[in-house]
C-alpha positions as a Python dict, from the first residue, in 0.01 Angstrom:
ca = {
    (1, 'M'): (0, 0, 0),
    (2, 'V'): (303, -124, 191),
    (3, 'T'): (559, 134, 302),
    (4, 'E'): (930, 92, 363),
    (5, 'E'): (862, 128, 737),
    (6, 'S'): (605, -155, 754),
    (7, 'V'): (669, -479, 940),
    (8, 'V'): (478, -776, 799),
    (9, 'L'): (359, -1042, 1045),
    (10, 'V'): (284, -1356, 845),
    (11, 'G'): (45, -1550, 1063),
    (12, 'G'): (-16, -1233, 1258),
    (13, 'Y'): (-365, -1328, 1374),
    (14, 'G'): (-258, -1671, 1508),
    (15, 'V'): (-200, -1771, 1870),
    (16, 'V'): (153, -1624, 1887),
    (17, 'G'): (107, -1365, 1613),
    (18, 'L'): (-180, -1195, 1793),
    (19, 'R'): (32, -1155, 2105),
    (20, 'L'): (335, -1033, 1910),
    (21, 'A'): (125, -776, 1724),
    (22, 'S'): (-7, -644, 2056),
    (23, 'L'): (342, -626, 2206),
    (24, 'L'): (479, -440, 1905),
    (25, 'R'): (191, -193, 1915),
    (26, 'E'): (245, -131, 2288),
    (27, 'R'): (623, -85, 2265),
    (28, 'H'): (647, 79, 1922),
    (29, 'P'): (318, 263, 1856),
    (30, 'E'): (466, 443, 1556),
    (31, 'L'): (555, 119, 1373),
    (32, 'P'): (322, 40, 1078),
    (33, 'L'): (214, -326, 1083),
    (34, 'I'): (78, -552, 813),
    (35, 'I'): (-116, -851, 943),
    (36, 'A'): (-92, -1126, 683),
    (37, 'G'): (-240, -1474, 666),
    (38, 'R'): (-439, -1717, 456),
    (39, 'R'): (-767, -1536, 528),
    (40, 'S'): (-811, -1162, 487),
    (41, 'E'): (-1109, -1124, 724),
    (42, 'P'): (-933, -1202, 1055),
    (43, 'A'): (-624, -1014, 936),
    (44, 'Q'): (-827, -702, 864),
    (45, 'A'): (-1022, -731, 1188),
    (46, 'L'): (-702, -742, 1395),
    (47, 'A'): (-551, -456, 1195),
    (48, 'E'): (-852, -239, 1274),
    (49, 'R'): (-821, -313, 1646),
    (50, 'L'): (-449, -237, 1648),
    (51, 'G'): (-457, 86, 1452),
    (52, 'R'): (-178, 196, 1216),
    (53, 'A'): (-204, -145, 1054),
    (54, 'R'): (-373, -322, 765),
    (55, 'G'): (-466, -681, 693),
    (56, 'V'): (-390, -876, 374),
    (57, 'A'): (-430, -1230, 245),
    (58, 'L'): (-91, -1386, 173),
    (59, 'D'): (-17, -1739, 50),
    (60, 'I'): (326, -1860, 162),
    (61, 'R'): (310, -2139, -97),
    (62, 'A'): (303, -1890, -385),
    (63, 'P'): (635, -1866, -575),
    (64, 'S'): (679, -1503, -465),
    (65, 'P'): (458, -1455, -157),
    (66, 'L'): (565, -1097, -90),
    (67, 'S'): (456, -973, -434),
    (68, 'V'): (97, -922, -306),
    (69, 'L'): (223, -639, -85),
    (70, 'G'): (291, -408, -377),
    (71, 'G'): (617, -282, -232),
    (72, 'R'): (916, -371, -16),
    (73, 'P'): (853, -371, 361),
    (74, 'R'): (1101, -294, 635),
    (75, 'A'): (1097, -654, 761),
    (76, 'V'): (898, -978, 755),
    (77, 'V'): (827, -1203, 1053),
    (78, 'S'): (734, -1563, 973),
    (79, 'L'): (507, -1700, 1246),
    (80, 'V'): (386, -1999, 1042),
    (81, 'N'): (566, -2298, 898),
    (82, 'D'): (716, -2218, 557),
    (83, 'P'): (738, -2576, 423),
    (84, 'E'): (866, -2491, 75),
    (85, 'D'): (1078, -2193, 188),
    (86, 'H'): (906, -1964, -61),
    (87, 'L'): (862, -1687, 195),
    (88, 'M'): (1222, -1707, 314),
    (89, 'M'): (1367, -1710, -37),
    (90, 'S'): (1138, -1428, -151),
    (91, 'A'): (1269, -1212, 134),
    (92, 'A'): (1629, -1313, 62),
    (93, 'R'): (1598, -1219, -308),
    (94, 'D'): (1415, -892, -239),
    (95, 'A'): (1662, -776, 31),
    (96, 'V'): (1395, -780, 302),
    (97, 'P'): (1509, -862, 658),
    (98, 'L'): (1340, -1177, 785),
    (99, 'L'): (1276, -1332, 1127),
    (100, 'D'): (1160, -1696, 1121),
    (101, 'I'): (1057, -1860, 1451),
    (102, 'T'): (886, -2182, 1337),
    (103, 'R'): (1158, -2429, 1233),
    (104, 'W'): (1267, -2749, 1401),
    (105, 'T'): (1634, -2851, 1371),
    (106, 'S'): (1623, -3025, 1032),
    (107, 'R'): (1429, -2731, 888),
    (108, 'V'): (1693, -2489, 1019),
    (109, 'R'): (1959, -2692, 841),
    (110, 'A'): (1748, -2697, 525),
    (111, 'A'): (1728, -2318, 540),
    (112, 'L'): (2105, -2292, 563),
    (113, 'M'): (2143, -2515, 257),
    (114, 'R'): (1896, -2310, 52),
    (115, 'L'): (2050, -1980, 154),
    (116, 'S'): (2399, -2104, 67),
    (117, 'G'): (2289, -2112, -296),
    (118, 'T'): (2114, -1773, -278),
    (119, 'P'): (2300, -1562, -22),
    (120, 'P'): (2051, -1324, 142),
    (121, 'R'): (2080, -955, 56),
    (122, 'A'): (1945, -866, 401),
    (123, 'P'): (1975, -1025, 746),
    (124, 'V'): (1790, -1353, 806),
    (125, 'L'): (1741, -1424, 1176),
    (126, 'L'): (1653, -1790, 1236),
    (127, 'G'): (1495, -1755, 1579),
    (128, 'S'): (1332, -2096, 1589),
    (129, 'A'): (1485, -2231, 1909),
    (130, 'W'): (1263, -2279, 2215),
    (131, 'M'): (1036, -1979, 2279),
    (132, 'A'): (1146, -1802, 1958),
    (133, 'G'): (1513, -1829, 2049),
    (134, 'L'): (1483, -1715, 2408),
    (135, 'V'): (1678, -2014, 2544),
    (136, 'P'): (1998, -1964, 2337),
    (137, 'R'): (1971, -1586, 2377),
    (138, 'M'): (1977, -1621, 2756),
    (139, 'V'): (2254, -1882, 2748),
    (140, 'A'): (2466, -1650, 2534),
    (141, 'M'): (2409, -1373, 2790),
    (142, 'V'): (2570, -1573, 3073),
    (143, 'A'): (2840, -1738, 2860),
    (144, 'P'): (3103, -1465, 2923),
    (145, 'R'): (3057, -1515, 3299),
    (146, 'V'): (3105, -1893, 3300),
    (147, 'G'): (3370, -1911, 3028),
    (148, 'A'): (3397, -2163, 2745),
    (149, 'L'): (3073, -2358, 2745),
    (150, 'E'): (3107, -2719, 2854),
    (151, 'R'): (2745, -2822, 2915),
    (152, 'V'): (2399, -2670, 2879),
    (153, 'D'): (2102, -2861, 3023),
    (154, 'V'): (1760, -2710, 2956),
    (155, 'G'): (1450, -2830, 3140),
    (156, 'I'): (1103, -2717, 3030),
    (157, 'R'): (782, -2747, 3229),
    (158, 'F'): (487, -2742, 2988),
    (159, 'A'): (144, -2669, 3135),
    (160, 'L'): (-134, -2889, 3000),
    (161, 'A'): (-377, -2601, 3056),
    (162, 'D'): (-176, -2378, 2824),
    (163, 'A'): (-288, -2269, 2479),
    (164, 'A'): (-97, -2388, 2173),
    (165, 'G'): (-139, -2308, 1806),
    (166, 'P'): (-132, -2551, 1511),
    (167, 'D'): (232, -2477, 1431),
    (168, 'S'): (337, -2567, 1784),
    (169, 'L'): (147, -2893, 1745),
    (170, 'E'): (321, -2967, 1414),
    (171, 'Y'): (652, -2920, 1595),
    (172, 'V'): (567, -3138, 1893),
    (173, 'D'): (413, -3420, 1694),
    (174, 'R'): (764, -3513, 1571),
    (175, 'L'): (810, -3698, 1899),
    (176, 'G'): (847, -4029, 1716),
    (177, 'L'): (1151, -3918, 1511),
    (178, 'S'): (1515, -3935, 1618),
    (179, 'F'): (1739, -3627, 1600),
    (180, 'D'): (2104, -3525, 1640),
    (181, 'V'): (2255, -3388, 1960),
    (182, 'T'): (2608, -3284, 2053),
    (183, 'E'): (2771, -3450, 2354),
    (184, 'E'): (3134, -3391, 2450),
    (185, 'G'): (3190, -3232, 2112),
    (186, 'R'): (3052, -3526, 1913),
    (187, 'E'): (2718, -3573, 1741),
    (188, 'R'): (2492, -3869, 1808),
    (189, 'Q'): (2128, -3951, 1746),
    (190, 'V'): (1869, -3981, 2022),
    (191, 'L'): (1497, -4043, 2036),
    (192, 'P'): (1261, -3789, 2192),
    (193, 'L'): (1116, -3874, 2532),
    (194, 'T'): (1426, -4067, 2641),
    (195, 'D'): (1716, -3997, 2882),
    (196, 'G'): (1500, -3858, 3161),
    (197, 'R'): (1619, -3612, 3423),
    (198, 'R'): (1446, -3457, 3723),
    (199, 'V'): (1461, -3079, 3764),
    (200, 'T'): (1332, -2868, 4051),
    (201, 'F'): (1213, -2514, 3995),
    (202, 'S'): (1241, -2234, 4249),
    (203, 'D'): (874, -2280, 4344),
    (204, 'G'): (970, -2623, 4478),
    (205, 'R'): (789, -2819, 4207),
    (206, 'S'): (986, -3112, 4070),
    (207, 'T'): (934, -3219, 3709),
    (208, 'R'): (1063, -3520, 3519),
    (209, 'V'): (1181, -3402, 3178),
    (210, 'Y'): (1283, -3593, 2864),
    (211, 'R'): (1466, -3525, 2538),
    (212, 'L'): (1306, -3296, 2280),
    (213, 'D'): (1426, -3190, 1934),
    (214, 'T'): (1498, -2815, 1947),
    (215, 'P'): (1738, -2609, 1731),
    (216, 'E'): (1948, -2467, 2015),
    (217, 'Q'): (2098, -2814, 2053),
    (218, 'A'): (2258, -2756, 1711),
    (219, 'T'): (2313, -2379, 1713),
    (220, 'L'): (2473, -2339, 2057),
    (221, 'P'): (2758, -2578, 1961),
    (222, 'A'): (2791, -2415, 1617),
    (223, 'V'): (2780, -2050, 1732),
    (224, 'L'): (2924, -2059, 2085),
    (225, 'G'): (3122, -2384, 2079),
    (226, 'A'): (2921, -2557, 2353),
    (227, 'R'): (3049, -2913, 2391),
    (228, 'S'): (2723, -3067, 2518),
    (229, 'V'): (2367, -2936, 2489),
    (230, 'A'): (2048, -3115, 2592),
    (231, 'T'): (1691, -2983, 2595),
    (232, 'R'): (1425, -3179, 2779),
    (233, 'L'): (1053, -3125, 2834),
    (234, 'G'): (794, -3257, 3076),
    (235, 'Y'): (429, -3179, 3138),
    (236, 'D'): (317, -3031, 3467),
    (237, 'S'): (121, -3356, 3504),
    (238, 'G'): (347, -3648, 3585),
    (239, 'S'): (92, -3898, 3457),
    (240, 'A'): (68, -3721, 3120),
    (241, 'T'): (446, -3720, 3087),
    (242, 'W'): (470, -4088, 3177),
    (243, 'T'): (199, -4177, 2924),
    (244, 'M'): (399, -4015, 2644),
    (245, 'V'): (721, -4185, 2758),
    (246, 'L'): (544, -4521, 2764),
    (247, 'L'): (409, -4468, 2412),
    (248, 'Q'): (765, -4399, 2301),
    (249, 'R'): (908, -4706, 2471),
    (250, 'L'): (642, -4927, 2314),
    (251, 'G'): (721, -4787, 1969),
    (252, 'I'): (371, -4651, 1925),
    (253, 'L'): (479, -4293, 1854),
    (254, 'R'): (702, -4410, 1571),
    (255, 'L'): (418, -4617, 1423),
    (256, 'L'): (193, -4311, 1438),
    (257, 'Q'): (426, -4111, 1208),
    (258, 'H'): (243, -4234, 897),
    (259, 'P'): (70, -3934, 730),
    (260, 'R'): (-266, -4110, 735),
    (261, 'L'): (-246, -4126, 1114),
    (262, 'T'): (-176, -3755, 1164),
    (263, 'P'): (-523, -3678, 1311),
    (264, 'L'): (-490, -3962, 1563),
    (265, 'R'): (-133, -3864, 1653),
    (266, 'R'): (-226, -3501, 1706),
    (267, 'S'): (-528, -3592, 1915),
    (268, 'L'): (-289, -3765, 2156),
    (269, 'L'): (-55, -3466, 2171),
    (270, 'A'): (-299, -3176, 2156),
    (271, 'T'): (-385, -2962, 2457),
    (272, 'Q'): (-724, -2798, 2487),
    (273, 'G'): (-633, -2535, 2744),
    (274, 'T'): (-681, -2162, 2730),
    (275, 'G'): (-384, -2058, 2941),
    (276, 'G'): (-119, -2172, 3185),
    (277, 'E'): (221, -2083, 3323),
    (278, 'A'): (531, -2133, 3108),
    (279, 'A'): (855, -2221, 3286),
    (280, 'W'): (1202, -2335, 3188),
    (281, 'L'): (1546, -2340, 3341),
    (282, 'A'): (1895, -2387, 3204),
    (283, 'D'): (2198, -2516, 3393),
    (284, 'V'): (2501, -2368, 3218),
    (285, 'E'): (2851, -2498, 3292),
    (286, 'G'): (3170, -2341, 3165),
    (287, 'A'): (3544, -2329, 3227),
    (288, 'K'): (3501, -2061, 3497),
    (289, 'G'): (3205, -2211, 3679),
    (290, 'H'): (2833, -2262, 3636),
    (291, 'T'): (2505, -2080, 3676),
    (292, 'R'): (2132, -2143, 3650),
    (293, 'I'): (1883, -1937, 3450),
    (294, 'E'): (1515, -1966, 3535),
    (295, 'V'): (1240, -1803, 3328),
    (296, 'V'): (871, -1807, 3423),
    (297, 'D'): (586, -1640, 3237),
    (298, 'P'): (249, -1645, 3417),
    (299, 'K'): (83, -1559, 3084),
    (300, 'G'): (189, -1888, 2924),
    (301, 'Q'): (407, -2027, 2648),
    (302, 'A'): (235, -1844, 2361),
    (303, 'H'): (300, -1510, 2532),
    (304, 'L'): (658, -1607, 2616),
    (305, 'T'): (717, -1712, 2257),
    (306, 'A'): (579, -1376, 2144),
    (307, 'V'): (820, -1199, 2379),
    (308, 'G'): (1106, -1400, 2229),
    (309, 'A'): (988, -1296, 1884),
    (310, 'L'): (962, -935, 2001),
    (311, 'L'): (1330, -944, 2100),
    (312, 'G'): (1410, -1086, 1756),
    (313, 'V'): (1219, -808, 1577),
    (314, 'E'): (1388, -539, 1786),
    (315, 'R'): (1731, -692, 1711),
    (316, 'L'): (1656, -727, 1339),
    (317, 'L'): (1543, -363, 1313),
    (318, 'G'): (1804, -217, 1547),
    (319, 'L'): (1540, -109, 1799),
    (320, 'D'): (1740, -247, 2092),
    (321, 'G'): (2005, 24, 2089),
    (322, 'A'): (2249, -136, 1843),
    (323, 'P'): (2269, -117, 1463),
    (324, 'P'): (2075, -383, 1269),
    (325, 'P'): (2281, -688, 1169),
    (326, 'P'): (2435, -688, 821),
    (327, 'P'): (2313, -922, 546),
    (328, 'G'): (2366, -1289, 627),
    (329, 'V'): (2225, -1564, 845),
    (330, 'W'): (2202, -1499, 1218),
    (331, 'F'): (2082, -1680, 1529),
    (332, 'P'): (1950, -1543, 1861),
    (333, 'E'): (2278, -1621, 2038),
    (334, 'H'): (2466, -1381, 1810),
    (335, 'E'): (2537, -1049, 1986),
    (336, 'P'): (2291, -1074, 2278),
    (337, 'R'): (2224, -743, 2451),
    (338, 'A'): (2192, -841, 2814),
    (339, 'D'): (2057, -523, 2973),
    (340, 'E'): (1800, -463, 2701),
    (341, 'T'): (1691, -828, 2697),
    (342, 'L'): (1634, -843, 3072),
    (343, 'A'): (1457, -506, 3074),
    (344, 'T'): (1224, -615, 2792),
    (345, 'L'): (1143, -949, 2955),
    (346, 'R'): (1057, -788, 3286),
    (347, 'A'): (858, -509, 3120),
    (348, 'C'): (648, -782, 2956),
    (349, 'G'): (579, -950, 3291),
    (350, 'V'): (832, -1233, 3252),
    (351, 'Q'): (1010, -1341, 3570),
    (352, 'V'): (1384, -1402, 3524),
    (353, 'S'): (1640, -1516, 3777),
    (354, 'I'): (2010, -1583, 3719),
    (355, 'D'): (2195, -1754, 4004),
    (356, 'E'): (2508, -1540, 4017),
    (357, 'A'): (2630, -1720, 4330),
    (358, 'R'): (2706, -2028, 4123),
    (359, 'V'): (2965, -1849, 3908),
    (360, 'K'): (3313, -1909, 4048),
    (361, 'E'): (3640, -1819, 3889),
    (362, 'A'): (3854, -2117, 3796),
    (363, 'A'): (4165, -2155, 4006),
}
């Protein structure tokens, strides 16, 4: 039976969910966990390994997915795509705090539309930006130092050897679809894998990166007033990156968007690795100056995403030293807690550097 202290991880035995469950058990051993997913067997097996947990089968497509729990939990974390929003709306109606990390930009906007008709009775944290909202969270941390945000340029280096779950693949295989960005305060549409830029990380490795649809390009302008935001991604293999860019330029990725071609499209985009290093950097310019954030996780993007989700859970539950947020819709860049965020990242083995020397007061 669920208790009012339980945190439900929907998709808790998946690639990211498994890592998040382990992080929560390590940092909050007293926290009861419910591992939920389509199949009860792997959920129960993980629950037994974790201790102070139980596994349940939960169907997010059911009209009221949370009814199988038999009670109201402390919070729900959605680690799987919620295509019909049944899980989100069930939590909103039942006054259960929710963290959702799996939405691309149009799905974030769809969530806002649905919740405008049924205002949530508990906080809903839409932490779906890159690495479970880690990018906008870190940008918000440095925003007071650089002043009013003029430009944010994010460059991601994706390791082909890294592990990725099916929901990550569903996100990335939208590479043939255009999306909105904000430039100089105005919206315009761009295609993924265009508008290339070369970025150099502190290890000296240079990577060519290209446009990618990620929610922080919409939420940073909306929440923090950033005038221009661009997120770009490149593989750690230049030839792999160039192959994808060429497929875009030839129009092949757009042709592959037909549902019948999903297996072929995903075979082109899938990675078969078991682990690799995750790295991204953000150049942040404001009225007072500029700075660079660099984040590297030797344990890979799934682990880094789990750490981003961990920060979201701790914020949602008030485990980061501040009261939980009130009912409403929230994003990672709302009320970032700099000291706690940096301490958590480093405790989880994530390397973070912020180039303070770049921040200069405006004359």
